Amino acid sequence: MWENRNNKVFKNKYVSVDQAEEDVKFRVVWWFKHYAKGSKDTVTAMLLNIKDLCIDVKPAIRTVSTAWLPPALITLKFNVYGSALGKPGQVGIGGVLRDFKGNVLCSFSLFIGVHESNTAEIKAIQKACALCVSNYSLIGRKIEVISDSNVAVSWVNNGGFGNINHVDTIYDIRSNLAILAATVVSFASRDSNHMADRLAKMGSSKMGEFVLWGGCLVL
């Protein structure tokens, strides 16, 4: 909080309340993970359950939203999201790969520069597909890459290239989908993409980049 205050006072750098809150959460979780003893949880799991790990927290009033639904027994779901702080603005992408039990097999949160929102969404899909190709055990698995952007999903699936600025990205996605064979890209509402949404916002706020495979951090 003091760092954010100094950025505002001395550098005229605005930090929203949401950004400041996520920054605090991220720093607390990383401190606890690396300096406190006893936690075997992943950083992602701790971020999502931080309120349950704290003392004297008043229960928040939550609105009803569409819950994440597990895939079929042999299918994996890779929810992805892109977050842009402005038009254009700082862009972060995030994603989480889960099995039918909800076990997190892979997660990522990355800052990719200054872009507009559609670039954020298509880059998130690209990263998920690239990660799947990079893991030999996922080749041939039935995977559904899910984005909440109808525009980005249509660019991947409609046979054209949608936007001249994204030709290389879309070509790369389709090349990886050809390797994965049983993987598809589909649309779902943002409410069911909550975890990927938070990871992307962490990326856009430059709160620490990571790719996590089964509890192993890859910087």
mmCIF file of N, CA and C in Angstrom, residues 113-161:
data_model
loop_
_atom_site.group_PDB
_atom_site.id
_atom_site.type_symbol
_atom_site.label_atom_id
_atom_site.label_comp_id
_atom_site.label_asym_id
_atom_site.label_seq_id
_atom_site.Cartn_x
_atom_site.Cartn_y
_atom_site.Cartn_z
ATOM 1 N N GLY A 113 2.533 -6.827 -22.474
ATOM 2 C CA GLY A 113 2.771 -5.519 -23.066
ATOM 3 C C GLY A 113 1.527 -4.651 -23.136
ATOM 4 N N VAL A 114 1.557 -3.640 -23.986
ATOM 5 C CA VAL A 114 0.432 -2.712 -24.149
ATOM 6 C C VAL A 114 -0.306 -3.040 -25.442
ATOM 7 N N HIS A 115 -1.571 -3.421 -25.312
ATOM 8 C CA HIS A 115 -2.396 -3.814 -26.455
ATOM 9 C C HIS A 115 -3.846 -3.426 -26.177
ATOM 10 N N GLU A 116 -4.737 -3.799 -27.087
ATOM 11 C CA GLU A 116 -6.176 -3.626 -26.845
ATOM 12 C C GLU A 116 -6.787 -4.965 -26.440
ATOM 13 N N SER A 117 -8.060 -4.943 -26.038
ATOM 14 C CA SER A 117 -8.672 -6.104 -25.389
ATOM 15 C C SER A 117 -8.739 -7.340 -26.281
ATOM 16 N N ASN A 118 -9.039 -7.167 -27.578
ATOM 17 C CA ASN A 118 -9.125 -8.335 -28.456
ATOM 18 C C ASN A 118 -7.777 -9.048 -28.592
ATOM 19 N N THR A 119 -6.694 -8.261 -28.570
ATOM 20 C CA THR A 119 -5.364 -8.868 -28.597
ATOM 21 C C THR A 119 -5.139 -9.695 -27.337
ATOM 22 N N ALA A 120 -5.587 -9.173 -26.204
ATOM 23 C CA ALA A 120 -5.456 -9.908 -24.942
ATOM 24 C C ALA A 120 -6.153 -11.256 -25.024
ATOM 25 N N GLU A 121 -7.358 -11.270 -25.564
ATOM 26 C CA GLU A 121 -8.141 -12.510 -25.606
ATOM 27 C C GLU A 121 -7.510 -13.548 -26.535
ATOM 28 N N ILE A 122 -7.073 -13.130 -27.713
ATOM 29 C CA ILE A 122 -6.526 -14.084 -28.673
ATOM 30 C C ILE A 122 -5.158 -14.590 -28.210
ATOM 31 N N LYS A 123 -4.391 -13.732 -27.516
ATOM 32 C CA LYS A 123 -3.091 -14.140 -26.995
ATOM 33 C C LYS A 123 -3.250 -15.158 -25.855
ATOM 34 N N ALA A 124 -4.322 -15.030 -25.090
ATOM 35 C CA ALA A 124 -4.577 -15.998 -24.013
ATOM 36 C C ALA A 124 -4.864 -17.379 -24.598
ATOM 37 N N ILE A 125 -5.647 -17.418 -25.673
ATOM 38 C CA ILE A 125 -5.929 -18.687 -26.344
ATOM 39 C C ILE A 125 -4.639 -19.269 -26.912
ATOM 40 N N GLN A 126 -3.825 -18.404 -27.517
ATOM 41 C CA GLN A 126 -2.556 -18.856 -28.097
ATOM 42 C C GLN A 126 -1.654 -19.489 -27.039
ATOM 43 N N LYS A 127 -1.557 -18.849 -25.875
ATOM 44 C CA LYS A 127 -0.686 -19.368 -24.812
ATOM 45 C C LYS A 127 -1.172 -20.720 -24.311
ATOM 46 N N ALA A 128 -2.477 -20.871 -24.134
ATOM 47 C CA ALA A 128 -3.020 -22.144 -23.666
ATOM 48 C C ALA A 128 -2.702 -23.270 -24.643
ATOM 49 N N CYS A 129 -2.896 -23.013 -25.933
ATOM 50 C CA CYS A 129 -2.609 -24.035 -26.946
ATOM 51 C C CYS A 129 -1.124 -24.376 -26.971
ATOM 52 N N ALA A 130 -0.270 -23.359 -26.848
ATOM 53 C CA ALA A 130 1.172 -23.587 -26.859
ATOM 54 C C ALA A 130 1.607 -24.414 -25.656
ATOM 55 N N LEU A 131 1.019 -24.155 -24.497
ATOM 56 C CA LEU A 131 1.349 -24.928 -23.301
ATOM 57 C C LEU A 131 0.929 -26.384 -23.457
ATOM 58 N N CYS A 132 -0.223 -26.616 -24.051
ATOM 59 C CA CYS A 132 -0.684 -27.987 -24.264
ATOM 60 C C CYS A 132 0.266 -28.743 -25.195
ATOM 61 N N VAL A 133 0.718 -28.081 -26.256
ATOM 62 C CA VAL A 133 1.648 -28.709 -27.199
ATOM 63 C C VAL A 133 2.992 -28.993 -26.530
ATOM 64 N N SER A 134 3.392 -28.125 -25.594
ATOM 65 C CA SER A 134 4.693 -28.281 -24.943
ATOM 66 C C SER A 134 4.738 -29.457 -23.974
ATOM 67 N N ASN A 135 3.567 -29.965 -23.590
ATOM 68 C CA ASN A 135 3.500 -31.085 -22.651
ATOM 69 C C ASN A 135 3.092 -32.349 -23.407
ATOM 70 N N TYR A 136 4.040 -33.257 -23.588
ATOM 71 C CA TYR A 136 3.803 -34.447 -24.414
ATOM 72 C C TYR A 136 2.608 -35.263 -23.925
ATOM 73 N N SER A 137 2.375 -35.285 -22.617
ATOM 74 C CA SER A 137 1.289 -36.101 -22.073
ATOM 75 C C SER A 137 -0.091 -35.600 -22.491
ATOM 76 N N LEU A 138 -0.160 -34.348 -23.007
ATOM 77 C CA LEU A 138 -1.454 -33.784 -23.402
ATOM 78 C C LEU A 138 -1.756 -33.973 -24.892
ATOM 79 N N ILE A 139 -0.751 -34.377 -25.661
ATOM 80 C CA ILE A 139 -0.971 -34.602 -27.091
ATOM 81 C C ILE A 139 -1.953 -35.758 -27.268
ATOM 82 N N GLY A 140 -3.034 -35.483 -27.987
ATOM 83 C CA GLY A 140 -4.053 -36.501 -28.196
ATOM 84 C C GLY A 140 -5.159 -36.497 -27.151
ATOM 85 N N ARG A 141 -4.978 -35.751 -26.037
ATOM 86 C CA ARG A 141 -6.024 -35.662 -25.023
ATOM 87 C C ARG A 141 -7.160 -34.779 -25.533
ATOM 88 N N LYS A 142 -8.328 -35.029 -25.024
ATOM 89 C CA LYS A 142 -9.499 -34.233 -25.371
ATOM 90 C C LYS A 142 -9.505 -32.997 -24.467
ATOM 91 N N ILE A 143 -9.225 -31.828 -25.069
ATOM 92 C CA ILE A 143 -9.111 -30.587 -24.288
ATOM 93 C C ILE A 143 -10.026 -29.523 -24.890
ATOM 94 N N GLU A 144 -10.721 -28.810 -24.019
ATOM 95 C CA GLU A 144 -11.561 -27.695 -24.458
ATOM 96 C C GLU A 144 -10.944 -26.398 -23.938
ATOM 97 N N VAL A 145 -10.444 -25.561 -24.841
ATOM 98 C CA VAL A 145 -9.919 -24.244 -24.475
ATOM 99 C C VAL A 145 -11.089 -23.266 -24.516
ATOM 100 N N ILE A 146 -11.376 -22.644 -23.379
ATOM 101 C CA ILE A 146 -12.594 -21.844 -23.257
ATOM 102 C C ILE A 146 -12.262 -20.380 -22.997
ATOM 103 N N SER A 147 -12.805 -19.512 -23.852
ATOM 104 C CA SER A 147 -12.637 -18.062 -23.720
ATOM 105 C C SER A 147 -14.010 -17.418 -23.582
ATOM 106 N N ASP A 148 -14.056 -16.254 -22.929
ATOM 107 C CA ASP A 148 -15.336 -15.543 -22.826
ATOM 108 C C ASP A 148 -15.476 -14.496 -23.925
ATOM 109 N N SER A 149 -14.572 -14.550 -24.931
ATOM 110 C CA SER A 149 -14.630 -13.606 -26.048
ATOM 111 C C SER A 149 -15.169 -14.286 -27.301
ATOM 112 N N ASN A 150 -16.399 -13.939 -27.678
ATOM 113 C CA ASN A 150 -16.983 -14.486 -28.903
ATOM 114 C C ASN A 150 -16.159 -14.095 -30.127
ATOM 115 N N VAL A 151 -15.602 -12.875 -30.080
ATOM 116 C CA VAL A 151 -14.811 -12.384 -31.205
ATOM 117 C C VAL A 151 -13.573 -13.255 -31.407
ATOM 118 N N ALA A 152 -12.799 -13.463 -30.335
ATOM 119 C CA ALA A 152 -11.571 -14.252 -30.437
ATOM 120 C C ALA A 152 -11.860 -15.693 -30.843
ATOM 121 N N VAL A 153 -12.909 -16.258 -30.277
ATOM 122 C CA VAL A 153 -13.265 -17.645 -30.607
ATOM 123 C C VAL A 153 -13.668 -17.758 -32.071
ATOM 124 N N SER A 154 -14.415 -16.776 -32.568
ATOM 125 C CA SER A 154 -14.830 -16.809 -33.978
ATOM 126 C C SER A 154 -13.630 -16.657 -34.906
ATOM 127 N N TRP A 155 -12.646 -15.849 -34.521
ATOM 128 C CA TRP A 155 -11.439 -15.709 -35.328
ATOM 129 C C TRP A 155 -10.722 -17.046 -35.500
ATOM 130 N N VAL A 156 -10.698 -17.821 -34.441
ATOM 131 C CA VAL A 156 -10.010 -19.123 -34.480
ATOM 132 C C VAL A 156 -10.797 -20.133 -35.303
ATOM 133 N N ASN A 157 -12.119 -20.105 -35.186
ATOM 134 C CA ASN A 157 -12.942 -21.192 -35.726
ATOM 135 C C ASN A 157 -13.578 -20.937 -37.089
ATOM 136 N N ASN A 158 -13.573 -19.692 -37.580
ATOM 137 C CA ASN A 158 -14.388 -19.418 -38.781
ATOM 138 C C ASN A 158 -13.677 -19.651 -40.110
ATOM 139 N N GLY A 159 -12.403 -20.035 -40.078
ATOM 140 C CA GLY A 159 -11.706 -20.338 -41.327
ATOM 141 C C GLY A 159 -10.959 -19.161 -41.919
ATOM 142 N N GLY A 160 -11.360 -17.921 -41.572
ATOM 143 C CA GLY A 160 -10.630 -16.746 -42.031
ATOM 144 C C GLY A 160 -9.628 -16.315 -40.977
ATOM 145 N N PHE A 161 -9.213 -15.034 -41.052
ATOM 146 C CA PHE A 161 -8.268 -14.541 -40.057
ATOM 147 C C PHE A 161 -8.797 -13.337 -39.289
#
